[in-house]
Amino acid sequence: MAIRQIRTQGDEILNKKCKTVTKFDEKLHILLDDMYDTMKDRDGVGLAAPQVGILKRAVVIDIGNGKIELINPEIIEESGSQTGSEGCLSVPGVWGEVTRPNIVTVKAQDRDGKWFKITGEELLARAFCHEVEHLDGHLFTEKVEKYLE
Ligand code: CO
């Protein structure tokens, strides 16, 4: 396990579309473990692989209720609306108000390739949306309605 360097806004890797994960091997497991340690080290609640320079569709999330790993995630259902504060480890020190769906269901594979569905509300729904967007090269700053001090 290791802490990896987090890429920050301006690094073009953050604007690229990530590739589908096809190998659920030890290399992927090490990446996921490193991503989790890196996220925790920086007190984040989510991290996507491009943020550590890897263009693969892999995400880790922990909003305080335990680790969630999403490989090849797709949002399959969303409802409601929430507007709240959002930040990103790749955009340090910046917080802005972003409107997101309030309930989001994601279909994803686990680290061994098994498909599952997970539904999140409020902060977890927000994290699902934020992290999946990273995999398509988008940062939350594109959606900020108002920057917060
Ligand atoms: Co982010």
mmCIF file of C-alpha atoms and ligand atoms in Angstrom:
data_model
loop_
_atom_site.group_PDB
_atom_site.id
_atom_site.type_symbol
_atom_site.label_atom_id
_atom_site.label_comp_id
_atom_site.label_asym_id
_atom_site.label_seq_id
_atom_site.Cartn_x
_atom_site.Cartn_y
_atom_site.Cartn_z
ATOM 1 C CA MET A 1 0.000 0.000 0.000
ATOM 2 C CA ALA A 2 1.196 3.438 -0.803
ATOM 3 C CA ILE A 3 0.151 7.042 -0.979
ATOM 4 C CA ARG A 4 0.105 8.218 -4.587
ATOM 5 C CA GLN A 5 0.494 11.722 -5.924
ATOM 6 C CA ILE A 6 -2.807 13.478 -6.603
ATOM 7 C CA ARG A 7 -3.059 15.259 -9.945
ATOM 8 C CA THR A 8 -4.521 18.740 -9.757
ATOM 9 C CA GLN A 9 -6.613 20.927 -12.039
ATOM 10 C CA GLY A 10 -4.600 21.941 -15.090
ATOM 11 C CA ASP A 11 -3.097 18.459 -15.472
ATOM 12 C CA GLU A 12 -4.553 17.286 -18.782
ATOM 13 C CA ILE A 13 -4.961 13.703 -17.549
ATOM 14 C CA LEU A 14 -7.966 14.933 -15.539
ATOM 15 C CA ASN A 15 -9.758 15.880 -18.766
ATOM 16 C CA LYS A 16 -9.394 12.521 -20.492
ATOM 17 C CA LYS A 17 -11.951 9.761 -20.799
ATOM 18 C CA CYS A 18 -10.939 6.650 -18.846
ATOM 19 C CA LYS A 19 -10.848 3.143 -20.253
ATOM 20 C CA THR A 20 -13.078 0.273 -19.184
ATOM 21 C CA VAL A 21 -11.379 -2.070 -16.710
ATOM 22 C CA THR A 22 -11.113 -5.565 -18.198
ATOM 23 C CA LYS A 23 -8.552 -7.201 -15.893
ATOM 24 C CA PHE A 24 -9.585 -7.749 -12.293
ATOM 25 C CA ASP A 25 -6.109 -8.703 -11.189
ATOM 26 C CA GLU A 26 -3.584 -7.944 -8.470
ATOM 27 C CA LYS A 27 -2.554 -4.746 -10.245
ATOM 28 C CA LEU A 28 -6.122 -3.431 -9.993
ATOM 29 C CA HIS A 29 -6.315 -4.438 -6.331
ATOM 30 C CA ILE A 30 -3.084 -2.579 -5.546
ATOM 31 C CA LEU A 31 -4.403 0.485 -7.384
ATOM 32 C CA LEU A 32 -7.657 0.384 -5.374
ATOM 33 C CA ASP A 33 -5.797 -0.061 -2.074
ATOM 34 C CA ASP A 34 -3.460 2.810 -2.907
ATOM 35 C CA MET A 35 -6.363 5.023 -3.966
ATOM 36 C CA TYR A 36 -8.125 4.350 -0.660
ATOM 37 C CA ASP A 37 -4.997 5.141 1.377
ATOM 38 C CA THR A 38 -4.373 8.283 -0.675
ATOM 39 C CA MET A 39 -7.962 9.463 -0.207
ATOM 40 C CA LYS A 40 -7.883 8.809 3.557
ATOM 41 C CA ASP A 41 -4.507 10.505 3.906
ATOM 42 C CA ARG A 42 -6.067 13.667 2.492
ATOM 43 C CA ASP A 43 -9.393 13.351 4.369
ATOM 44 C CA GLY A 44 -11.308 12.921 1.113
ATOM 45 C CA VAL A 45 -14.608 11.072 0.694
ATOM 46 C CA GLY A 46 -14.002 9.931 -2.879
ATOM 47 C CA LEU A 47 -11.217 9.436 -5.389
ATOM 48 C CA ALA A 48 -11.198 8.395 -9.034
ATOM 49 C CA ALA A 49 -8.262 6.656 -10.740
ATOM 50 C CA PRO A 50 -7.426 9.570 -13.106
ATOM 51 C CA GLN A 51 -6.748 11.675 -10.000
ATOM 52 C CA VAL A 52 -3.707 9.465 -9.376
ATOM 53 C CA GLY A 53 -2.810 9.470 -13.068
ATOM 54 C CA ILE A 54 -4.417 6.185 -14.104
ATOM 55 C CA LEU A 55 -6.943 6.347 -16.958
ATOM 56 C CA LYS A 56 -9.108 3.457 -15.793
ATOM 57 C CA ARG A 57 -12.749 3.430 -14.751
ATOM 58 C CA ALA A 58 -12.184 2.820 -11.037
ATOM 59 C CA VAL A 59 -13.455 4.778 -8.041
ATOM 60 C CA VAL A 60 -13.216 4.547 -4.260
ATOM 61 C CA ILE A 61 -15.663 6.271 -1.930
ATOM 62 C CA ASP A 62 -15.956 6.427 1.852
ATOM 63 C CA ILE A 63 -18.290 9.018 3.299
ATOM 64 C CA GLY A 64 -17.754 7.570 6.773
ATOM 65 C CA ASN A 65 -19.812 4.375 6.514
ATOM 66 C CA GLY A 66 -17.137 2.157 5.011
ATOM 67 C CA LYS A 67 -15.296 1.658 1.765
ATOM 68 C CA ILE A 68 -17.135 1.430 -1.549
ATOM 69 C CA GLU A 69 -15.232 0.393 -4.668
ATOM 70 C CA LEU A 70 -16.846 0.990 -8.053
ATOM 71 C CA ILE A 71 -15.313 -0.487 -11.194
ATOM 72 C CA ASN A 72 -16.840 0.517 -14.542
ATOM 73 C CA PRO A 73 -19.661 2.368 -12.747
ATOM 74 C CA GLU A 74 -22.754 3.576 -14.562
ATOM 75 C CA ILE A 75 -25.517 5.703 -13.109
ATOM 76 C CA ILE A 76 -28.717 3.839 -13.919
ATOM 77 C CA GLU A 77 -31.287 5.798 -11.930
ATOM 78 C CA GLU A 78 -31.485 9.185 -10.294
ATOM 79 C CA SER A 79 -34.199 11.222 -8.649
ATOM 80 C CA GLY A 80 -34.775 14.368 -6.664
ATOM 81 C CA SER A 81 -32.430 17.280 -6.319
ATOM 82 C CA GLN A 82 -29.997 18.659 -3.763
ATOM 83 C CA THR A 83 -27.870 21.778 -3.796
ATOM 84 C CA GLY A 84 -24.859 21.835 -1.533
ATOM 85 C CA SER A 85 -21.176 22.363 -0.993
ATOM 86 C CA GLU A 86 -18.745 20.269 -2.987
ATOM 87 C CA GLY A 87 -14.969 20.037 -3.218
ATOM 88 C CA CYS A 88 -12.350 17.829 -4.862
ATOM 89 C CA LEU A 89 -8.858 16.680 -3.895
ATOM 90 C CA SER A 90 -7.753 17.695 -7.408
ATOM 91 C CA VAL A 91 -8.979 21.261 -6.860
ATOM 92 C CA PRO A 92 -7.490 21.997 -3.428
ATOM 93 C CA GLY A 93 -8.982 24.728 -1.300
ATOM 94 C CA VAL A 94 -11.954 25.344 -3.599
ATOM 95 C CA TRP A 95 -15.546 24.772 -2.508
ATOM 96 C CA GLY A 96 -18.618 25.503 -4.534
ATOM 97 C CA GLU A 97 -22.335 24.914 -4.588
ATOM 98 C CA VAL A 98 -23.395 22.219 -7.011
ATOM 99 C CA THR A 99 -26.867 20.834 -7.699
ATOM 100 C CA ARG A 100 -27.058 17.050 -7.935
ATOM 101 C CA PRO A 101 -29.788 14.421 -7.839
ATOM 102 C CA ASN A 102 -30.685 13.455 -4.261
ATOM 103 C CA ILE A 103 -30.918 9.705 -4.854
ATOM 104 C CA VAL A 104 -28.635 7.894 -7.265
ATOM 105 C CA THR A 105 -28.369 4.214 -8.161
ATOM 106 C CA VAL A 106 -25.147 2.947 -9.665
ATOM 107 C CA LYS A 107 -24.413 -0.322 -11.393
ATOM 108 C CA ALA A 108 -20.762 -1.318 -11.083
ATOM 109 C CA GLN A 109 -18.347 -4.210 -10.802
ATOM 110 C CA ASP A 110 -16.456 -5.060 -7.642
ATOM 111 C CA ARG A 111 -12.689 -5.679 -7.537
ATOM 112 C CA ASP A 112 -13.247 -9.247 -8.725
ATOM 113 C CA GLY A 113 -15.502 -8.293 -11.608
ATOM 114 C CA LYS A 114 -18.856 -9.162 -10.059
ATOM 115 C CA TRP A 115 -21.679 -6.766 -10.968
ATOM 116 C CA PHE A 116 -23.770 -5.150 -8.228
ATOM 117 C CA LYS A 117 -26.112 -2.218 -7.711
ATOM 118 C CA ILE A 118 -25.908 0.367 -4.968
ATOM 119 C CA THR A 119 -28.195 3.279 -4.127
ATOM 120 C CA GLY A 120 -27.017 6.372 -2.283
ATOM 121 C CA GLU A 121 -28.776 9.422 -0.912
ATOM 122 C CA GLU A 122 -27.550 12.934 -0.214
ATOM 123 C CA LEU A 123 -23.734 12.963 0.237
ATOM 124 C CA LEU A 124 -23.331 9.459 -1.169
ATOM 125 C CA ALA A 125 -25.460 10.322 -4.217
ATOM 126 C CA ARG A 126 -23.336 13.428 -4.686
ATOM 127 C CA ALA A 127 -20.136 11.387 -4.441
ATOM 128 C CA PHE A 128 -21.385 8.876 -7.032
ATOM 129 C CA CYS A 129 -22.085 11.671 -9.527
ATOM 130 C CA HIS A 130 -18.824 13.538 -8.822
ATOM 131 C CA GLU A 131 -16.614 10.446 -9.137
ATOM 132 C CA VAL A 132 -18.315 9.015 -12.243
ATOM 133 C CA GLU A 133 -17.817 12.388 -13.943
ATOM 134 C CA HIS A 134 -14.069 12.183 -13.227
ATOM 135 C CA LEU A 135 -14.002 9.023 -15.371
ATOM 136 C CA ASP A 136 -15.281 11.021 -18.335
ATOM 137 C CA GLY A 137 -12.784 13.832 -17.821
ATOM 138 C CA HIS A 138 -15.036 16.274 -16.001
ATOM 139 C CA LEU A 139 -14.404 18.259 -12.833
ATOM 140 C CA PHE A 140 -17.067 19.602 -10.469
ATOM 141 C CA THR A 141 -15.944 23.155 -11.193
ATOM 142 C CA GLU A 142 -17.822 22.893 -14.508
ATOM 143 C CA LYS A 143 -21.039 22.681 -12.474
ATOM 144 C CA VAL A 144 -20.399 25.188 -9.698
ATOM 145 C CA GLU A 145 -23.235 27.691 -9.356
ATOM 146 C CA LYS A 146 -21.578 29.729 -6.643
ATOM 147 C CA TYR A 147 -18.100 29.560 -5.126
ATOM 148 C CA LEU A 148 -17.951 29.464 -1.349
ATOM 149 C CA GLU A 149 -15.371 31.182 0.840
HETATM 150 CO CO CO B 1 -13.026 14.998 -7.413
#
